[in-house]
Tab-separated table of C-alpha atoms in Angstrom:
chain	number	residue	atom	x	y	z
A	1	MET	CA	125.057	85.638	106.463
A	2	ALA	CA	122.563	86.375	103.748
A	3	ALA	CA	119.381	85.781	105.705
A	4	VAL	CA	117.555	88.591	107.422
A	5	VAL	CA	114.248	88.774	109.309
A	6	ALA	CA	111.272	89.649	107.341
A	7	GLY	CA	109.809	93.057	107.165
A	8	LEU	CA	112.281	95.569	108.597
A	9	VAL	CA	112.420	97.713	105.481
A	10	LEU	CA	111.301	101.320	105.515
A	11	ALA	CA	108.941	100.680	102.670
A	12	GLY	CA	108.455	104.300	101.622
A	13	CYS	CA	111.567	105.912	102.999
A	14	GLY	CA	112.014	109.380	101.640
A	15	GLY	CA	108.854	109.092	99.562
A	16	GLY	CA	106.646	112.043	98.870
A	17	GLY	CA	103.523	110.893	100.686
A	18	ALA	CA	104.188	111.296	104.413
A	19	GLN	CA	103.897	114.805	105.825
A	20	PRO	CA	103.662	114.235	109.583
A	21	GLU	CA	104.766	117.758	110.410
A	22	LYS	CA	101.489	119.014	108.895
A	23	ALA	CA	99.157	116.574	110.632
A	24	GLU	CA	98.139	116.039	114.209
A	25	ARG	CA	99.411	112.801	115.630
A	26	ALA	CA	97.327	110.136	117.279
A	27	ALA	CA	96.385	111.173	120.792
A	28	ASP	CA	99.006	108.965	122.380
A	29	ALA	CA	101.780	109.342	119.786
A	30	GLY	CA	104.221	111.042	122.107
A	31	ASP	CA	103.297	109.367	125.365
A	32	PRO	CA	104.107	105.669	125.862
A	33	LYS	CA	101.915	105.580	128.981
A	34	ALA	CA	98.702	107.008	127.452
A	35	ASP	CA	95.604	104.833	127.076
A	36	GLY	CA	96.144	104.435	123.366
A	37	GLN	CA	92.915	105.367	121.621
A	38	PRO	CA	93.968	106.879	118.261
A	39	GLY	CA	92.640	110.324	117.471
A	40	GLY	CA	93.328	113.421	115.433
A	41	SER	CA	94.263	113.660	111.777
A	42	LEU	CA	96.262	111.042	109.951
A	43	ALA	CA	99.515	111.581	108.118
A	44	GLU	CA	99.008	111.998	104.388
A	45	LEU	CA	100.135	108.734	102.828
A	46	THR	CA	99.575	107.549	99.284
A	47	VAL	CA	98.909	103.839	99.712
A	48	PRO	CA	98.015	100.965	97.356
A	49	ALA	CA	94.354	100.530	96.443
A	50	ALA	CA	93.962	97.633	98.877
A	51	TYR	CA	94.275	100.084	101.788
A	52	ALA	CA	92.276	103.119	102.928
A	53	ALA	CA	94.475	106.177	103.379
A	54	ASP	CA	91.863	107.802	105.636
A	55	ARG	CA	91.367	104.916	108.098
A	56	GLY	CA	94.135	104.006	110.486
A	57	TRP	CA	96.623	105.311	113.020
A	58	ASP	CA	100.107	106.799	113.308
A	59	GLN	CA	102.935	106.617	115.852
A	60	GLU	CA	106.097	108.705	115.718
A	61	LEU	CA	109.422	107.207	116.751
A	62	PRO	CA	111.512	110.385	116.647
A	63	TRP	CA	114.543	108.921	118.401
A	64	VAL	CA	115.443	106.587	115.499
A	65	ARG	CA	118.343	107.985	113.569
A	66	LYS	CA	118.086	108.104	109.791
A	67	GLY	CA	120.193	105.335	108.313
A	68	ALA	CA	119.733	103.128	111.375
A	69	GLU	CA	120.535	99.475	110.748
A	70	THR	CA	117.240	98.258	112.144
A	71	ALA	CA	113.719	99.581	112.627
A	72	PRO	CA	112.345	98.986	116.149
A	73	VAL	CA	109.065	97.535	114.870
A	74	ALA	CA	107.706	93.987	114.670
A	75	VAL	CA	104.402	92.346	113.777
A	76	ALA	CA	102.945	89.153	115.256
A	77	PRO	CA	100.747	87.919	112.382
A	78	GLY	CA	98.672	85.431	114.358
A	79	SER	CA	97.330	88.010	116.806
A	80	GLY	CA	97.527	90.884	114.330
A	81	THR	CA	99.523	93.022	116.751
A	82	VAL	CA	102.321	95.519	116.221
A	83	ALA	CA	105.137	96.120	118.706
A	84	TYR	CA	107.548	99.035	118.717
A	85	VAL	CA	110.010	100.648	121.084
A	86	VAL	CA	109.521	104.229	122.255
A	87	ALA	CA	111.871	106.501	124.172
A	88	ASP	CA	110.691	108.702	127.048
A	89	GLN	CA	113.698	110.731	128.130
A	90	ALA	CA	116.189	108.155	129.497
A	91	GLU	CA	113.713	105.267	129.616
A	92	MET	CA	112.561	102.867	126.918
A	93	TYR	CA	109.186	101.132	126.598
A	94	VAL	CA	107.781	98.401	124.428
A	95	GLN	CA	104.259	99.193	123.295
A	96	VAL	CA	101.831	96.938	121.438
A	97	ARG	CA	98.861	97.978	119.314
A	98	LYS	CA	96.156	96.188	117.387
A	99	ALA	CA	97.223	96.456	113.755
A	100	THR	CA	93.760	97.164	112.378
A	101	THR	CA	92.503	99.745	114.888
A	102	GLY	CA	95.638	101.165	116.469
A	103	LYS	CA	94.297	100.555	119.964
A	104	VAL	CA	97.157	100.212	122.441
A	105	LEU	CA	96.834	96.809	124.101
A	106	TRP	CA	99.696	97.121	126.559
A	107	THR	CA	102.841	99.054	127.416
A	108	SER	CA	105.832	97.550	129.170
A	109	ALA	CA	107.429	98.687	132.367
A	110	PRO	CA	110.394	101.025	131.788
A	111	TRP	CA	113.470	99.317	130.390
A	112	THR	CA	116.996	100.692	130.536
A	113	PRO	CA	119.030	98.870	127.872
A	114	PRO	CA	122.806	98.491	128.203
A	115	GLY	CA	124.801	101.603	127.348
A	116	SER	CA	125.844	101.763	123.729
A	117	LEU	CA	129.423	101.206	122.683
A	118	ASP	CA	129.511	104.789	121.448
A	119	ASP	CA	128.112	106.375	124.600
A	120	SER	CA	128.099	104.075	127.584
A	121	ALA	CA	126.730	106.760	129.927
A	122	GLY	CA	123.274	105.458	129.110
A	123	ASN	CA	121.476	108.806	129.247
A	124	ASP	CA	120.784	109.376	125.564
A	125	PRO	CA	117.771	107.399	124.322
A	126	ALA	CA	119.047	107.658	120.740
A	127	ALA	CA	122.371	106.169	121.803
A	128	THR	CA	120.961	103.463	124.040
A	129	ALA	CA	118.037	102.563	121.765
A	130	PRO	CA	117.559	98.877	121.111
A	131	GLY	CA	118.586	97.607	117.725
A	132	SER	CA	115.083	96.354	117.145
A	133	VAL	CA	112.201	94.270	118.369
A	134	THR	CA	111.317	91.000	116.666
A	135	ALA	CA	108.393	88.585	116.810
A	136	VAL	CA	108.939	84.898	117.586
A	137	SER	CA	106.337	82.125	117.656
A	138	ALA	CA	106.721	79.138	119.976
A	139	GLY	CA	104.254	76.434	120.938
A	140	GLY	CA	101.325	78.225	119.352
A	141	ARG	CA	101.997	81.465	121.257
A	142	GLU	CA	103.595	84.661	119.960
A	143	TYR	CA	106.310	86.653	121.689
A	144	PHE	CA	107.998	90.003	121.185
A	145	VAL	CA	111.731	90.194	121.873
A	146	ALA	CA	113.211	93.671	122.322
A	147	TRP	CA	116.995	93.770	122.229
A	148	ALA	CA	119.988	96.038	122.584
A	149	HIS	CA	123.680	95.613	121.833
A	150	GLY	CA	125.969	97.487	124.165
A	151	LEU	CA	128.016	97.602	127.346
A	152	ALA	CA	126.676	96.438	130.684
A	153	GLY	CA	128.201	97.358	134.013
A	154	LYS	CA	130.626	100.045	132.848
A	155	ASP	CA	131.480	102.663	135.451
A	156	GLU	CA	134.498	104.418	136.947
A	157	LEU	CA	135.833	101.118	138.322
A	158	HIS	CA	134.738	98.662	135.619
A	159	ASP	CA	135.328	98.334	131.891
A	160	GLY	CA	131.934	96.807	131.335
A	161	LYS	CA	130.961	93.732	129.364
A	162	GLU	CA	129.795	93.714	125.764
A	163	ILE	CA	126.463	91.957	125.506
A	164	VAL	CA	123.290	91.616	123.530
A	165	GLN	CA	120.404	91.948	125.959
A	166	ALA	CA	117.105	90.342	124.959
A	167	VAL	CA	113.882	91.169	126.815
A	168	VAL	CA	111.035	88.708	126.147
A	169	TYR	CA	107.332	89.604	126.377
A	170	ALA	CA	104.250	87.582	125.514
A	171	ALA	CA	102.418	89.245	122.625
A	172	ASP	CA	99.155	88.736	124.540
A	173	ALA	CA	100.604	90.211	127.749
A	174	GLY	CA	98.710	92.614	129.937
A	175	GLY	CA	95.844	90.526	131.240
A	176	GLY	CA	93.734	92.811	133.411
A	177	SER	CA	96.290	95.613	133.247
A	178	LYS	CA	97.878	97.114	130.157
A	179	ASP	CA	100.347	99.371	131.949
A	180	ALA	CA	103.848	98.610	133.227
A	181	VAL	CA	103.814	95.043	131.872
A	182	ALA	CA	106.821	93.109	133.119
A	183	PRO	CA	108.891	90.919	130.784
A	184	LEU	CA	108.775	87.170	131.054
A	185	ARG	CA	112.556	87.116	131.169
A	186	THR	CA	115.684	89.105	130.382
A	187	ILE	CA	118.686	87.333	128.856
A	188	ASP	CA	122.229	88.676	128.417
A	189	VAL	CA	124.323	87.055	125.674
A	190	PRO	CA	128.077	87.866	125.808
A	191	VAL	CA	129.402	88.987	122.407
A	192	ALA	CA	132.541	90.481	120.928
A	193	ALA	CA	131.575	92.096	117.625
A	194	ASN	CA	133.678	94.065	115.160
A	195	ASN	CA	133.654	97.672	116.365
A	196	GLY	CA	129.990	97.242	117.210
A	197	THR	CA	127.571	99.943	118.197
A	198	ALA	CA	124.090	99.799	119.700
A	199	GLN	CA	122.775	99.551	116.146
A	200	GLY	CA	125.706	97.867	114.480
A	201	GLU	CA	127.439	94.570	114.136
A	202	ALA	CA	125.148	92.376	116.243
A	203	SER	CA	121.524	91.600	115.469
A	204	VAL	CA	118.595	89.580	116.793
A	205	ARG	CA	115.879	88.062	114.618
A	206	ASP	CA	113.391	85.220	114.519
A	207	GLY	CA	115.504	82.119	114.033
A	208	GLY	CA	112.598	79.682	113.764
A	209	ALA	CA	111.451	76.867	116.055
A	210	GLY	CA	110.748	79.255	118.941
A	211	GLN	CA	114.266	80.702	119.003
A	212	ALA	CA	115.488	84.286	118.827
A	213	LEU	CA	118.744	84.117	116.870
A	214	VAL	CA	121.591	86.434	117.901
A	215	SER	CA	124.256	86.884	115.206
A	216	TRP	CA	127.564	88.723	115.288
A	217	VAL	CA	130.961	88.719	113.612
A	218	ASP	CA	134.305	88.807	115.440
A	219	GLY	CA	137.198	89.284	113.045
A	220	PHE	CA	136.459	86.885	110.193
A	221	ASP	CA	134.527	84.487	112.410
A	222	ALA	CA	130.735	84.298	112.391
A	223	HIS	CA	129.058	83.578	115.709
A	224	ALA	CA	125.482	82.898	116.694
A	225	ALA	CA	123.409	82.132	119.755
A	226	ALA	CA	119.823	80.917	119.988
A	227	ILE	CA	117.568	82.059	122.820
A	228	ASP	CA	114.617	79.810	123.596
A	229	VAL	CA	111.896	82.373	124.241
A	230	THR	CA	109.884	80.015	126.454
A	231	SER	CA	112.701	78.912	128.762
A	232	GLY	CA	115.454	81.485	128.301
A	233	LYS	CA	118.000	78.755	127.501
A	234	VAL	CA	120.889	79.999	125.356
A	235	THR	CA	122.785	77.809	122.885
A	236	THR	CA	125.924	79.298	121.344
A	237	TRP	CA	127.881	78.387	118.201
A	238	GLY	CA	131.287	79.770	117.341
A	239	ASP	CA	133.975	79.511	114.710
A	240	GLY	CA	134.294	76.119	113.039
A	241	THR	CA	130.663	75.098	113.352
A	242	GLY	CA	129.504	76.747	110.124
A	243	ALA	CA	127.397	79.840	109.570
A	244	VAL	CA	124.086	79.472	111.406
A	245	VAL	CA	121.154	80.629	109.277
A	246	GLY	CA	118.409	79.614	111.682
A	247	THR	CA	117.074	76.794	113.783
A	248	SER	CA	114.725	73.897	113.236
A	249	GLY	CA	113.054	71.516	115.646
A	250	ARG	CA	116.003	69.163	115.131
A	251	GLY	CA	118.938	71.559	115.471
A	252	PRO	CA	120.668	74.547	113.854
A	253	LEU	CA	120.477	75.129	110.097
A	254	MET	CA	124.030	75.807	108.925
A	255	ASN	CA	126.011	76.542	105.799
A	256	GLY	CA	129.140	74.409	105.905
A	257	SER	CA	132.609	75.884	105.480
A	258	GLY	CA	133.154	73.478	102.576
A	259	GLY	CA	129.850	74.346	100.953
A	260	GLY	CA	126.458	72.752	101.229
A	261	PHE	CA	124.016	73.163	104.099
A	262	GLY	CA	121.803	71.212	106.426
A	263	VAL	CA	120.596	70.632	109.955
A	264	SER	CA	123.226	69.176	112.237
A	265	GLY	CA	122.119	65.688	113.248
A	266	GLY	CA	119.134	65.930	110.900
A	267	TRP	CA	119.508	66.275	107.138
A	268	SER	CA	122.059	67.451	104.593
A	269	SER	CA	121.762	69.302	101.293
A	270	SER	CA	123.546	66.369	99.628
A	271	ASP	CA	120.456	64.283	100.396
A	272	VAL	CA	117.993	66.775	98.884
A	273	THR	CA	119.888	68.014	95.815
A	274	PRO	CA	117.416	69.161	93.149
A	275	GLU	CA	117.607	68.306	89.461
A	276	GLY	CA	119.714	70.374	87.092
A	277	VAL	CA	122.426	71.565	89.460
A	278	ALA	CA	126.167	71.141	89.321
A	279	ALA	CA	127.976	69.006	91.871
A	280	GLU	CA	130.131	71.948	92.968
A	281	GLN	CA	130.047	75.724	92.948
A	282	SER	CA	132.892	78.186	92.614
A	283	ALA	CA	133.986	80.118	95.680
A	284	GLY	CA	135.610	82.789	93.513
A	285	PHE	CA	139.031	81.728	94.797
A	286	GLY	CA	140.581	78.511	96.069
A	287	PRO	CA	138.985	75.104	95.593
A	288	ASP	CA	135.373	74.702	94.552
A	289	LEU	CA	132.759	74.098	97.238
A	290	ALA	CA	129.922	71.644	97.553
A	291	ASN	CA	126.878	73.078	95.792
A	292	GLY	CA	124.004	74.597	97.708
A	293	THR	CA	123.661	77.595	100.044
A	294	ALA	CA	120.874	78.193	102.560
A	295	GLN	CA	119.803	81.814	102.219
A	296	THR	CA	117.109	82.269	104.853
A	297	ILE	CA	114.662	80.451	107.100
A	298	ALA	CA	111.123	81.677	107.719
A	299	ASP	CA	107.933	80.057	108.980
A	300	GLY	CA	109.599	76.649	109.082
A	301	LYS	CA	110.787	76.943	105.456
A	302	VAL	CA	114.329	77.214	104.102
A	303	VAL	CA	115.132	79.081	100.893
A	304	ALA	CA	118.300	77.817	99.225
A	305	SER	CA	120.301	78.663	96.092
A	306	TRP	CA	122.199	76.314	93.775
A	307	THR	CA	124.509	76.780	90.799
A	308	THR	CA	122.948	75.206	87.712
A	309	SER	CA	124.681	72.849	85.314
A	310	LYS	CA	123.498	75.025	82.399
A	311	ALA	CA	125.743	77.244	80.317
A	312	PRO	CA	125.362	81.015	80.769
A	313	ASN	CA	122.662	82.859	78.839
A	314	ALA	CA	123.452	84.555	75.555
A	315	ASP	CA	123.934	87.874	77.342
A	316	GLY	CA	126.377	86.328	79.808
A	317	SER	CA	123.938	86.170	82.730
A	318	GLU	CA	123.491	82.936	84.660
A	319	GLU	CA	120.486	81.133	86.042
A	320	THR	CA	120.268	79.979	89.652
A	321	VAL	CA	118.095	77.186	90.989
A	322	ARG	CA	116.084	78.247	94.041
A	323	THR	CA	114.502	75.679	96.300
A	324	VAL	CA	112.202	75.858	99.294
A	325	HIS	CA	112.639	73.118	101.905
A	326	ASP	CA	110.843	71.974	105.017
A	327	ALA	CA	113.257	73.033	107.756
A	328	ALA	CA	112.672	69.945	109.900
A	329	THR	CA	113.057	67.276	107.200
A	330	GLY	CA	114.825	68.986	104.280
A	331	LYS	CA	112.067	67.896	101.894
A	332	VAL	CA	111.991	70.006	98.740
A	333	LEU	CA	108.649	71.812	98.594
A	334	LEU	CA	109.322	73.891	95.497
A	335	ARG	CA	111.984	74.265	92.793
A	336	ALA	CA	112.340	77.246	90.459
A	337	GLU	CA	114.956	78.952	88.332
A	338	CYS	CA	115.735	82.658	88.390
A	339	ARG	CA	118.549	84.801	87.114
A	340	ASP	CA	121.310	85.679	89.518
A	341	ARG	CA	120.705	88.941	91.297
A	342	THR	CA	122.000	91.652	88.984
A	343	LEU	CA	121.689	94.779	91.095
A	344	THR	CA	124.436	97.234	90.226
A	345	GLN	CA	123.695	99.871	92.862
A	346	THR	CA	123.839	99.245	96.588
A	347	PHE	CA	120.816	100.351	98.542
A	348	ASP	CA	121.107	103.627	100.405
A	349	SER	CA	119.295	104.721	103.544
A	350	ASP	CA	116.368	105.911	101.441
A	351	ASP	CA	115.770	102.377	100.183
A	352	THR	CA	116.157	100.304	103.312
A	353	VAL	CA	117.370	100.343	106.885
A	354	LEU	CA	119.142	97.058	106.293
A	355	GLY	CA	121.960	98.207	104.036
A	356	ASP	CA	122.227	95.798	101.109
A	357	SER	CA	120.619	92.831	102.830
A	358	VAL	CA	117.934	90.740	101.161
A	359	LEU	CA	114.413	90.816	102.562
A	360	THR	CA	112.271	87.837	103.524
A	361	SER	CA	108.517	87.996	104.005
A	362	VAL	CA	105.729	85.465	104.603
A	363	SER	CA	101.997	86.030	104.166
A	364	PRO	CA	100.064	85.677	107.447
A	365	ASN	CA	98.411	82.469	106.231
A	366	GLY	CA	101.799	80.976	105.329
A	367	ARG	CA	100.927	80.263	101.700
A	368	TYR	CA	103.223	82.844	100.095
A	369	LEU	CA	106.932	83.302	100.789
A	370	ALA	CA	108.978	86.154	99.336
A	371	TYR	CA	112.755	86.212	99.257
A	372	GLY	CA	114.264	89.341	97.764
A	373	TRP	CA	113.302	89.217	94.106
A	374	MET	CA	111.372	85.908	94.249
A	375	LEU	CA	107.761	85.172	95.187
A	376	PHE	CA	106.805	81.569	95.964
A	377	ASP	CA	103.276	80.129	96.059
A	378	LEU	CA	103.790	77.111	98.302
A	379	GLN	CA	100.300	75.769	97.687
A	380	LYS	CA	100.519	75.733	93.884
A	381	GLY	CA	104.254	75.082	93.799
A	382	THR	CA	104.942	78.064	91.527
A	383	ALA	CA	107.359	80.979	91.675
A	384	VAL	CA	107.708	84.472	90.229
A	385	CYS	CA	111.203	85.777	89.366
A	386	LEU	CA	111.642	89.555	89.509
A	387	ALA	CA	115.336	89.745	88.651
A	388	ALA	CA	116.281	92.088	85.803
A	389	GLY	CA	115.621	90.587	82.407
A	390	ALA	CA	113.737	87.578	83.759
A	391	ASP	CA	111.296	85.660	81.560
A	392	GLY	CA	112.904	87.052	78.427
A	393	ASP	CA	111.998	90.659	79.242
A	394	GLU	CA	115.497	91.998	78.650
A	395	GLY	CA	114.642	95.616	79.413
A	396	ARG	CA	112.930	94.987	82.742
A	397	LYS	CA	114.577	96.220	85.941
A	398	ASP	CA	115.264	94.435	89.207
A	399	MET	CA	112.496	94.514	91.788
A	400	LEU	CA	112.633	93.635	95.474
A	401	ILE	CA	109.636	92.486	97.502
A	402	ASP	CA	108.867	94.084	100.877
A	403	SER	CA	105.707	92.218	101.887
A	404	VAL	CA	103.017	89.830	100.656
A	405	ARG	CA	99.318	89.596	101.527
A	406	ASP	CA	97.184	86.516	102.131
A	407	ASP	CA	95.701	86.897	98.646
A	408	GLY	CA	99.157	86.655	97.061
A	409	THR	CA	99.532	90.363	96.285
A	410	ALA	CA	103.135	91.375	96.899
A	411	TYR	CA	104.518	94.887	97.208
A	412	GLY	CA	108.036	96.094	96.553
A	413	ILE	CA	110.277	98.661	94.918
A	414	VAL	CA	112.722	99.104	92.063
A	415	PRO	CA	115.938	99.617	94.058
A	416	GLY	CA	117.918	102.723	93.195
A	417	SER	CA	115.021	104.304	91.296
A	418	SER	CA	114.612	108.073	91.628
A	419	PRO	CA	111.900	109.026	92.142
A	420	ARG	CA	111.203	105.737	93.827
A	421	VAL	CA	109.159	103.266	91.812
A	422	ALA	CA	106.784	101.178	93.921
A	423	VAL	CA	105.412	97.969	92.411
A	424	GLU	CA	102.540	95.564	92.983
A	425	ILE	CA	102.924	91.920	91.965
A	426	PRO	CA	100.035	89.421	91.989
A	427	ALA	CA	101.330	85.898	92.511
A	428	SER	CA	98.582	84.559	90.246
A	429	THR	CA	100.026	86.237	87.149
A	430	GLY	CA	103.522	87.306	88.191
A	431	ALA	CA	103.103	90.491	86.162
A	432	PRO	CA	104.433	93.520	88.102
A	433	LYS	CA	102.636	96.869	87.895
A	434	ALA	CA	104.166	100.236	88.715
A	435	LEU	CA	102.150	102.177	91.293
A	436	PRO	CA	101.614	105.955	91.115
A	437	THR	CA	104.611	108.100	92.010
A	438	GLY	CA	104.846	108.656	95.755
A	439	THR	CA	103.000	105.475	96.703
A	440	GLU	CA	104.232	103.895	99.926
A	441	VAL	CA	104.288	100.112	100.122
A	442	PRO	CA	103.576	98.221	103.354
A	443	ALA	CA	106.463	96.785	105.314
A	444	TYR	CA	104.047	94.289	106.912
A	445	THR	CA	100.671	92.966	105.804
A	446	PRO	CA	98.849	91.465	108.801
A	447	ALA	CA	95.268	90.430	108.030
A	448	GLY	CA	93.070	93.491	107.716
A	449	ALA	CA	95.783	96.155	107.656
A	450	GLY	CA	98.969	97.423	106.094
A	451	ILE	CA	101.836	98.640	108.275
A	452	PHE	CA	103.911	101.422	106.724
A	453	LEU	CA	107.267	102.858	107.811
A	454	THR	CA	108.403	106.218	106.478
A	455	TRP	CA	111.135	108.644	107.414
A	456	ILE	CA	110.041	111.813	109.202
A	457	GLU	CA	111.507	114.976	107.788
A	458	GLY	CA	114.064	116.122	110.327
A	459	GLY	CA	114.615	112.666	111.802
A	460	GLY	CA	112.828	109.626	113.105
A	461	ILE	CA	110.369	107.072	111.757
A	462	LEU	CA	106.630	107.377	111.303
A	463	LEU	CA	104.906	104.064	111.952
A	464	SER	CA	101.461	103.964	110.320
A	465	GLY	CA	98.674	101.434	110.192
A	466	ARG	CA	96.074	101.664	107.438
A	467	ALA	CA	92.973	99.473	107.305
A	468	GLU	CA	92.128	97.435	104.254
A	469	SER	CA	89.740	99.274	101.945
């Protein structure tokens, strides 16, 4: 499944800016139960001009192993809050801060996730750490869903049961008290993933339409389950139903085994085929498939790819039609062409915590949508292509977008570059600009702040908020 939740990249991993070992942490950085007023010196980060390096906050997450598949951080854009998971000896906590000020708004009651498949004893926070926390919006309210993939109930007399456990909190939880906040609900989803670990073959992300989407692979079969964050209801899909990319208000968005995509009981890609595409696409082996592949769903929008009916370019590269659809109706909101992704080097742990997955990001106001190397302006109906050699610039390198602001300014990197090359791309012109060496780019861009994730020398993640300048 190509789609991934927006914003889990370590935007400046391994970069030269962060030196947390030389700076005092915020007053509450090591204590999940402190009152949360930031204090002390800030980590030295080189940030884009839109942000003030000397105004913000920092939080260490030392238990996260370098190369982890997911970063335990999420942002709710509507409320401008940041959630993360911290480990205090054998216990885990979800803590939520205001993105702009760093003030801790609430901290959850202790949570003991299921024991990992590597170490089911459950005493090592690094081994039992949740895969991540994700933000989900439903009915005008935002929620944070912390999750863990592991074994529940294993002891001397029981083998245990492999599950993904999801713990749902309201983003505006706390009320009169900000300590020991209880979850709204805890849901266990039975899974059987390929040699999974606590940060391995199963994942949870925002699936759209108020659902947290659980995905896993068993053998060659893709499985998915949707958790309704308001009711806790779980809907599961298995082999033979197609690969579930996300959910809409009318049902699951799926890629069919014979090609094409759509919402079961709603609309089909055959009904919304854009101009200039072939009727079929090659599968690389066996018979051709129906054209059209849904890549991701975000903020009620579907990004899809289509094989064009054009001949290859003179250099042998091919163009791909990209479309953005309304998830509920299938209506095409935008059509653009962009070269096929031409990356020749897989991303390492210094580039991203998501392996070679493609990133999706949406500006807080919903106007701009970024998918990997493409930036869409949904209001103007325009797109920027950042694939290598796009727009006739044969010498230009691939660029991948991490985040996009409300003003259309996107930030990303040149994958595989050493030293890392950070870039800034204004949607108005589409002209990328290399930022100074060592610049960190935000993983999230809630209104008024940039949220940065960098590796700590010696292990762990430094989560940093920097106010807009």
